[in-house]
Coordinates of C-alpha atoms in Angstrom, one line a residue:
Chain A
M929 CA 21.8 25.7 -14.2
V930 CA 19.8 27.5 -16.8
A931 CA 20.5 24.7 -19.3
E932 CA 19.3 22.2 -16.8
T933 CA 16.0 24.1 -16.3
A934 CA 15.5 24.3 -20.0
Q935 CA 16.1 20.6 -20.3
V936 CA 13.6 19.8 -17.5
N937 CA 11.0 22.0 -19.1
Q938 CA 11.4 20.5 -22.6
P939 CA 9.3 17.6 -23.7
K940 CA 11.0 14.3 -23.5
G941 CA 13.7 14.1 -26.2
T942 CA 14.3 11.2 -28.4
D943 CA 17.8 10.7 -27.2
E944 CA 16.8 10.6 -23.5
P945 CA 16.2 7.2 -21.8
E946 CA 12.6 6.4 -21.4
S947 CA 12.6 5.6 -17.7
C948 CA 14.7 6.2 -14.6
P949 CA 16.5 3.4 -12.9
R950 CA 14.8 1.7 -9.9
S951 CA 17.5 3.0 -7.5
V952 CA 16.9 6.6 -8.5
R953 CA 13.1 6.2 -7.9
I954 CA 13.7 4.7 -4.5
E955 CA 16.3 7.2 -3.4
L956 CA 14.3 10.3 -4.5
D957 CA 11.2 9.0 -2.7
Y958 CA 13.2 8.3 0.4
I959 CA 14.7 11.8 0.4
L960 CA 11.2 13.3 0.0
L961 CA 10.1 11.1 2.9
A962 CA 12.9 12.6 5.0
I963 CA 11.8 16.1 4.1
E964 CA 8.2 15.2 5.2
A965 CA 9.5 13.8 8.5
L966 CA 11.2 17.1 9.1
D967 CA 7.9 18.8 8.6
Y968 CA 4.5 17.1 8.2
E969 CA 3.3 20.1 6.1
A970 CA 6.3 19.8 3.7
M971 CA 4.0 18.4 1.0
E972 CA 2.5 21.8 0.6
A973 CA 6.0 23.3 0.2
I974 CA 6.9 20.6 -2.4
V975 CA 3.8 21.4 -4.4
D976 CA 4.5 25.2 -4.1
C977 CA 8.0 24.5 -5.3
I978 CA 6.6 22.9 -8.5
H979 CA 4.9 26.2 -9.4
Y980 CA 7.8 28.4 -8.1
L981 CA 10.3 26.6 -10.3
Q982 CA 7.9 26.3 -13.2
L983 CA 8.1 22.6 -13.4
E984 CA 4.5 22.0 -14.3
S985 CA 5.5 20.4 -17.6
A986 CA 7.3 17.6 -15.8
I987 CA 4.9 17.3 -12.7
P988 CA 1.6 18.9 -13.6
S989 CA -0.3 18.3 -10.4
R990 CA -0.3 17.0 -6.8
V991 CA -1.7 13.7 -8.1
A992 CA 1.1 13.4 -10.7
L993 CA 3.6 13.9 -7.9
W994 CA 1.8 11.2 -5.8
R995 CA 1.9 8.8 -8.8
L996 CA 5.6 9.5 -9.3
R997 CA 6.4 8.7 -5.7
N998 CA 4.3 5.5 -6.0
T999 CA 6.7 4.2 -8.7
N1000 CA 9.0 3.4 -5.7
P1001 CA 8.8 -0.4 -5.7
L1002 CA 9.3 -0.5 -1.9
R1003 CA 6.0 1.4 -1.3
V1004 CA 2.8 -0.4 -0.1
T1005 CA 0.9 1.5 -2.8
Y1006 CA 3.5 0.7 -5.5
Q1007 CA 2.1 1.3 -9.0
R1008 CA 3.9 0.7 -12.3
G1009 CA 4.1 4.0 -14.0
E1010 CA 6.2 6.3 -16.1
F1011 CA 9.1 8.0 -14.4
T1012 CA 11.2 9.9 -17.0
V1013 CA 14.6 11.4 -16.6
A1014 CA 13.0 14.9 -16.9
Q1015 CA 10.7 14.1 -14.0
A1016 CA 13.5 12.8 -11.9
K1017 CA 15.5 16.0 -12.7
A1018 CA 12.5 18.1 -11.7
L1019 CA 12.3 16.3 -8.3
V1020 CA 16.1 16.8 -7.8
K1021 CA 15.6 20.5 -8.4
I1022 CA 12.7 20.7 -5.9
I1023 CA 14.7 18.7 -3.3
A1024 CA 17.8 21.0 -3.8
T1025 CA 15.7 24.1 -3.5
L1026 CA 13.9 22.9 -0.3
A1027 CA 17.2 21.7 1.2
Q1028 CA 18.8 25.2 0.5
R1029 CA 15.9 26.8 2.5
I1030 CA 16.4 24.5 5.5
N1031 CA 20.2 24.5 5.4
T1032 CA 20.6 25.9 9.0
G1033 CA 18.3 23.2 10.4
L1034 CA 20.2 20.5 8.5
R1035 CA 23.5 21.8 9.9
L1036 CA 22.1 21.6 13.4
L1037 CA 20.8 18.0 12.8
V1038 CA 24.1 16.7 11.3
T1039 CA 26.1 18.3 14.1
T1040 CA 23.7 16.8 16.7
I1041 CA 24.0 13.3 15.1
Q1042 CA 27.8 13.5 15.6
Q1043 CA 27.5 14.8 19.2
V1044 CA 25.1 12.0 20.0
R1045 CA 27.5 9.4 18.6
E1046 CA 30.3 10.9 20.6
G1047 CA 28.2 11.1 23.7
K1048 CA 28.7 14.8 24.2
I1049 CA 25.1 15.9 24.4
E1050 CA 24.9 15.9 28.2
A1051 CA 28.3 17.6 28.7
L1052 CA 27.4 20.3 26.2
G1053 CA 23.9 20.7 27.7
L1054 CA 22.3 20.4 24.2
Q1055 CA 19.4 18.0 25.1
Q1056 CA 16.9 20.2 23.3
N1057 CA 18.8 19.5 20.0
Q1058 CA 18.7 15.8 20.7
E1059 CA 15.0 16.1 21.2
F1060 CA 14.7 17.8 17.8
L1061 CA 16.7 15.0 16.2
N1062 CA 14.7 12.3 18.0
L1063 CA 11.4 13.9 16.9
Y1064 CA 12.6 13.7 13.3
L1065 CA 13.9 10.1 13.6
D1066 CA 10.6 8.9 15.2
R1067 CA 8.6 10.6 12.5
F1068 CA 10.8 9.1 9.8
V1069 CA 10.4 5.6 11.3
Y1070 CA 6.6 6.2 11.6
L1071 CA 6.2 7.4 8.0
H1072 CA 8.4 4.6 6.7
K1073 CA 6.2 2.0 8.4
C1074 CA 3.0 3.6 7.1
R1075 CA 4.1 4.0 3.5
M1076 CA 6.6 1.2 2.8
K1077 CA 6.2 -2.5 2.6
P1078 CA 7.3 -4.4 5.7
S1079 CA 11.1 -4.0 5.8
P1080 CA 13.7 -6.4 7.3
L1081 CA 15.3 -3.3 8.8
S1082 CA 14.9 -2.8 12.6
D1083 CA 13.8 0.6 14.1
Q1084 CA 17.4 1.4 14.9
E1085 CA 18.5 0.6 11.3
L1086 CA 15.7 2.8 10.0
K1087 CA 16.9 5.6 12.3
S1088 CA 20.4 5.2 10.9
L1089 CA 18.9 5.4 7.4
G1090 CA 17.1 8.6 8.5
E1091 CA 20.5 10.0 9.6
D1092 CA 22.1 9.2 6.3
L1093 CA 19.3 10.9 4.5
I1094 CA 19.8 14.1 6.5
V1095 CA 23.5 14.1 5.6
Q1096 CA 22.5 13.6 1.9
L1097 CA 20.1 16.5 2.2
L1098 CA 22.8 18.7 3.7
F1099 CA 25.1 18.0 0.8
C1100 CA 22.5 19.0 -1.7
S1101 CA 21.7 22.2 0.1
G1102 CA 24.6 24.1 -1.4
T1103 CA 25.2 26.3 -4.4
A1104 CA 25.7 23.3 -6.7
G1105 CA 23.3 21.0 -4.7
E1106 CA 21.2 20.1 -7.7
Q1107 CA 24.1 18.9 -9.8
R1108 CA 25.7 17.1 -6.8
L1109 CA 22.5 15.2 -6.0
W1110 CA 21.9 14.2 -9.6
Y1111 CA 25.4 13.0 -10.0
S1112 CA 25.3 11.1 -6.7
L1113 CA 22.1 9.4 -7.7
T1114 CA 23.3 8.4 -11.2
A1115 CA 27.1 8.3 -10.8
G1116 CA 27.2 10.2 -14.0
E1117 CA 25.6 7.4 -16.0
L1118 CA 22.7 9.6 -17.0
A1119 CA 23.1 12.9 -18.7
Chain B
M1073 CA 45.8 45.1 -10.5
R1074 CA 46.0 42.8 -7.5
A1075 CA 42.8 41.7 -5.9
Q1076 CA 41.5 39.3 -3.3
R1077 CA 38.2 37.5 -3.3
V1078 CA 37.0 35.8 -0.1
Y1079 CA 34.3 33.2 0.3
T1080 CA 33.2 33.0 4.0
L1081 CA 31.2 30.2 5.4
P1082 CA 30.3 29.4 9.1
N1083 CA 33.3 27.1 9.5
C1084 CA 35.9 28.2 7.0
T1085 CA 37.2 31.0 4.8
L1086 CA 38.6 30.6 1.3
G1087 CA 40.6 33.5 -0.1
V1088 CA 42.0 33.7 -3.6
M1089 CA 44.5 36.3 -4.6
G1090 CA 45.2 37.3 -8.2
L1091 CA 45.3 39.8 -10.9
V1092 CA 42.1 41.4 -12.3
N1093 CA 41.6 43.0 -15.6
D1094 CA 39.6 46.2 -16.5
Q1095 CA 36.3 44.3 -16.3
D1096 CA 37.1 43.2 -12.8
V1097 CA 37.6 39.6 -13.9
M1098 CA 40.3 37.6 -12.1
H1099 CA 42.1 35.4 -14.7
I1100 CA 45.5 35.0 -13.0
L1101 CA 45.7 33.4 -9.6
T1102 CA 48.8 34.2 -7.5
G1103 CA 47.8 32.1 -4.5
F1104 CA 45.0 31.0 -2.2
E1105 CA 44.5 30.7 1.5
L1106 CA 42.2 28.3 3.3
H1107 CA 41.4 28.8 7.0
F1108 CA 39.3 26.6 9.2
F1109 CA 38.1 28.5 12.3
H1110 CA 38.7 25.5 14.6
D1111 CA 42.4 25.3 13.5
P1112 CA 44.8 28.2 13.7
R1113 CA 47.0 27.1 10.8
R1114 CA 46.4 28.3 7.2
I1115 CA 46.6 26.2 4.1
K1116 CA 48.3 28.1 1.3
G1117 CA 49.1 27.2 -2.2
T1118 CA 49.3 27.9 -5.9
R1119 CA 46.8 27.2 -8.6
E1120 CA 48.1 23.6 -8.9
V1121 CA 47.3 22.9 -5.3
L1122 CA 43.9 24.6 -5.6
E1123 CA 42.9 22.5 -8.6
L1124 CA 44.0 19.3 -6.8
L1125 CA 42.0 20.4 -3.7
L1126 CA 39.0 21.0 -5.8
K1127 CA 39.2 17.7 -7.5
T1128 CA 39.9 15.8 -4.3
V1129 CA 37.0 17.4 -2.4
N1130 CA 34.6 16.7 -5.3
V1131 CA 35.5 13.1 -5.6
Y1132 CA 35.5 12.5 -1.9
S1133 CA 32.2 14.3 -1.2
L1134 CA 30.5 12.5 -4.0
A1135 CA 31.7 9.1 -2.7
F1136 CA 30.6 10.2 0.8
Q1137 CA 27.2 11.1 -0.5
R1138 CA 26.8 7.7 -2.1
G1139 CA 27.9 6.0 1.1
Q1140 CA 31.0 4.7 -0.5
E1141 CA 34.7 5.1 0.2
Q1142 CA 37.1 6.5 -2.4
I1143 CA 40.1 4.4 -2.9
T1144 CA 42.3 6.3 -5.3
P1145 CA 43.9 9.4 -4.0
I1146 CA 44.4 11.8 -6.9
S1147 CA 47.7 13.2 -5.6
D1148 CA 49.9 13.0 -2.6
M1149 CA 49.8 16.8 -2.4
V1150 CA 46.2 16.8 -1.3
V1151 CA 44.7 13.8 0.5
L1152 CA 41.2 13.6 2.0
E1153 CA 40.3 10.4 3.9
A1154 CA 37.7 9.2 6.3
E1155 CA 38.8 8.9 9.9
N1156 CA 35.4 7.5 11.1
A1157 CA 31.8 7.9 10.2
D1158 CA 31.7 11.6 11.2
T1159 CA 35.3 12.9 10.7
H1160 CA 37.5 13.4 7.7
K1161 CA 41.2 14.0 7.6
L1162 CA 42.5 16.6 5.1
T1163 CA 46.2 16.6 4.5
V1164 CA 47.7 19.3 2.3
K1165 CA 51.4 19.8 1.5
S1166 CA 51.1 23.5 1.8
I1167 CA 53.1 25.7 -0.6
D1168 CA 53.7 29.4 0.2
P1169 CA 53.0 31.1 -3.1
D1170 CA 55.5 33.9 -2.4
A1171 CA 58.4 31.6 -1.5
Q1172 CA 57.3 28.8 -3.9
Q1173 CA 58.6 26.3 -1.5
T1174 CA 56.8 23.3 0.0
Q1175 CA 56.6 23.4 3.7
A1176 CA 58.4 20.5 5.4
E1177 CA 55.4 19.4 7.4
P1178 CA 52.1 18.8 5.6
I1179 CA 49.2 20.5 7.3
Q1180 CA 46.6 18.0 8.6
V1181 CA 43.2 19.2 9.6
V1182 CA 40.4 16.9 11.0
L1183 CA 37.0 18.0 9.7
N1184 CA 33.5 17.0 10.8
T1185 CA 30.8 16.5 8.2
V1186 CA 29.5 20.1 8.5
Q1187 CA 33.0 21.5 8.1
L1188 CA 33.6 19.2 5.1
F1189 CA 30.3 20.6 3.6
D1190 CA 31.6 24.2 4.2
L1191 CA 34.9 23.4 2.4
M1192 CA 32.9 21.9 -0.5
E1193 CA 30.6 24.9 -0.6
S1194 CA 33.4 27.5 -0.5
L1195 CA 34.9 25.7 -3.6
D1196 CA 31.5 25.5 -5.3
R1197 CA 31.0 29.2 -4.8
L1198 CA 34.4 29.9 -6.3
C1199 CA 33.6 27.7 -9.3
T1200 CA 30.3 29.4 -9.9
D1201 CA 31.7 32.9 -9.5
E1202 CA 32.0 34.3 -13.0
L1203 CA 34.3 37.1 -12.0
T1204 CA 36.9 34.9 -10.4
L1205 CA 38.8 32.3 -12.5
P1206 CA 36.0 31.8 -15.0
D1207 CA 37.9 28.8 -16.4
L1208 CA 37.6 27.0 -13.1
T1209 CA 34.2 25.2 -13.3
L1210 CA 32.5 22.5 -11.3
N1211 CA 33.4 19.2 -13.0
L1212 CA 31.7 16.2 -11.6
S1213 CA 32.3 13.9 -14.5
A1214 CA 35.7 12.7 -13.5
P1215 CA 35.8 8.9 -13.4
V1216 CA 35.8 7.7 -9.8
Q1217 CA 36.5 4.3 -8.4
F1218 CA 34.5 3.4 -5.3
R1219 CA 34.3 0.6 -2.9
R1220 CA 32.1 -0.5 0.0
E1221 CA 28.7 0.3 -1.4
Q1222 CA 25.8 0.8 1.0
S1223 CA 22.4 0.5 -0.6
V1224 CA 19.1 1.8 0.8
G1225 CA 16.9 -1.2 0.1
W1226 CA 17.5 -4.9 0.1
G1227 CA 20.1 -4.6 -2.7
S1228 CA 23.0 -5.0 -0.3
A1229 CA 21.5 -8.1 1.2
L1230 CA 20.9 -9.6 -2.2
A1231 CA 24.5 -8.7 -3.2
G1232 CA 25.7 -10.4 0.0
L1233 CA 23.7 -13.5 -0.9
G1234 CA 25.3 -13.5 -4.3
V1235 CA 28.8 -13.4 -2.8
V1236 CA 27.9 -16.3 -0.5
L1237 CA 26.5 -18.3 -3.4
V1238 CA 29.6 -17.7 -5.4
A1239 CA 31.8 -18.6 -2.5
A1240 CA 29.7 -21.8 -1.9
V1241 CA 30.1 -22.8 -5.6
G1242 CA 33.9 -22.0 -5.4
L1243 CA 34.2 -24.1 -2.2
S1244 CA 32.4 -27.0 -3.8
F1245 CA 35.1 -27.3 -6.4
M1246 CA 38.0 -27.1 -3.9
P1247 CA 39.4 -30.5 -2.9
V1248 CA 38.4 -31.3 0.6
P1249 CA 40.7 -33.7 2.5
V1250 CA 38.9 -36.9 3.5
P1251 CA 39.2 -37.5 7.2
E1252 CA 40.6 -40.8 8.3
R1253 CA 38.1 -43.3 9.6
T1254 CA 38.4 -44.2 13.3
P1255 CA 37.4 -47.8 14.1
A1256 CA 34.1 -48.2 15.8
P1257 CA 34.3 -49.5 19.4
E1258 CA 33.9 -53.3 19.5
R1259 CA 31.8 -53.3 22.6
P1260 CA 29.0 -51.0 23.5
V1261 CA 29.9 -48.4 26.1
P1262 CA 28.6 -49.5 29.4
T1263 CA 25.9 -47.4 30.9
L1264 CA 24.9 -47.0 34.5
P1265 CA 22.6 -49.7 35.8
R1266 CA 19.0 -48.7 36.3

């Protein structure tokens, strides 16, 4: 973990690939969108995390973060821009740290997703959990429609995507969440 | 000196038993015990089974995170497979470390996604614990074969289109039997008078 931090804080090395693959840029932006759907104020937490984890060399400011997120080609405000591996690793570190903080909420949401699919919510009397899940999913769909280009996905498919992202967030909220998220994004193809 | 280290999570407990040296570092494992709170049975085993469990859970959870399905079980001693979108079936041929004998019936536990996360997390904590089996580290670089990829954007749709195009090209080269011609009726079919 220390080595990873050092690598993130270092200036871009000559042996590191210049830019991150398109899929990594899309996936990271989507995960951040899911965090924002959980809490509209999450952007402040993300910016705080940059300073807390001392990642200013990779992401110097809020505007730099906004520019990075706009390199997602599915965004309405898509802009060509640099998105280095070091910057992607910094975002992975921020996501893993935030996910760790909201681990309890993520557990509740993943359990509720399963209970809804199995139709057990009424029997268990956990309607308030379903309301919590619905609030997140509605916000995710709303944010997706505001920020992304018109998508062929229906509202239900977008909700299903929102559920998948919650599971992804749960799996990066553990002790080795950062490594797991990075490996799952790149399948080990990037160092 | 014999010692036991326990990693407890909301859904499971992983205990490792072994011998510790003067610096309190456990280098030798005598056995491990895994207990899920929703199932009364306990999964026991030697270091060999623990390493297989570690590898299997890592490969499976990474495939699950990527929305893919893992196709190559690493060993028949430890098998983790998807039952449906939310449940996963863990089958372990449990070995009692004291008797060194494989139990006749493998233990099968059905886990939901949060329970799978807890199993993965207990193993991650063991791997990152410098005082317990320091040679056991988190290794995510094992080559993995996947199938059934689900992509976030329109990638899957484009991939599907590619498959259809390839299939169409393939079909165009396949000999198609020519249907026999039926003779046209000599007289027009009479219609109802107006």
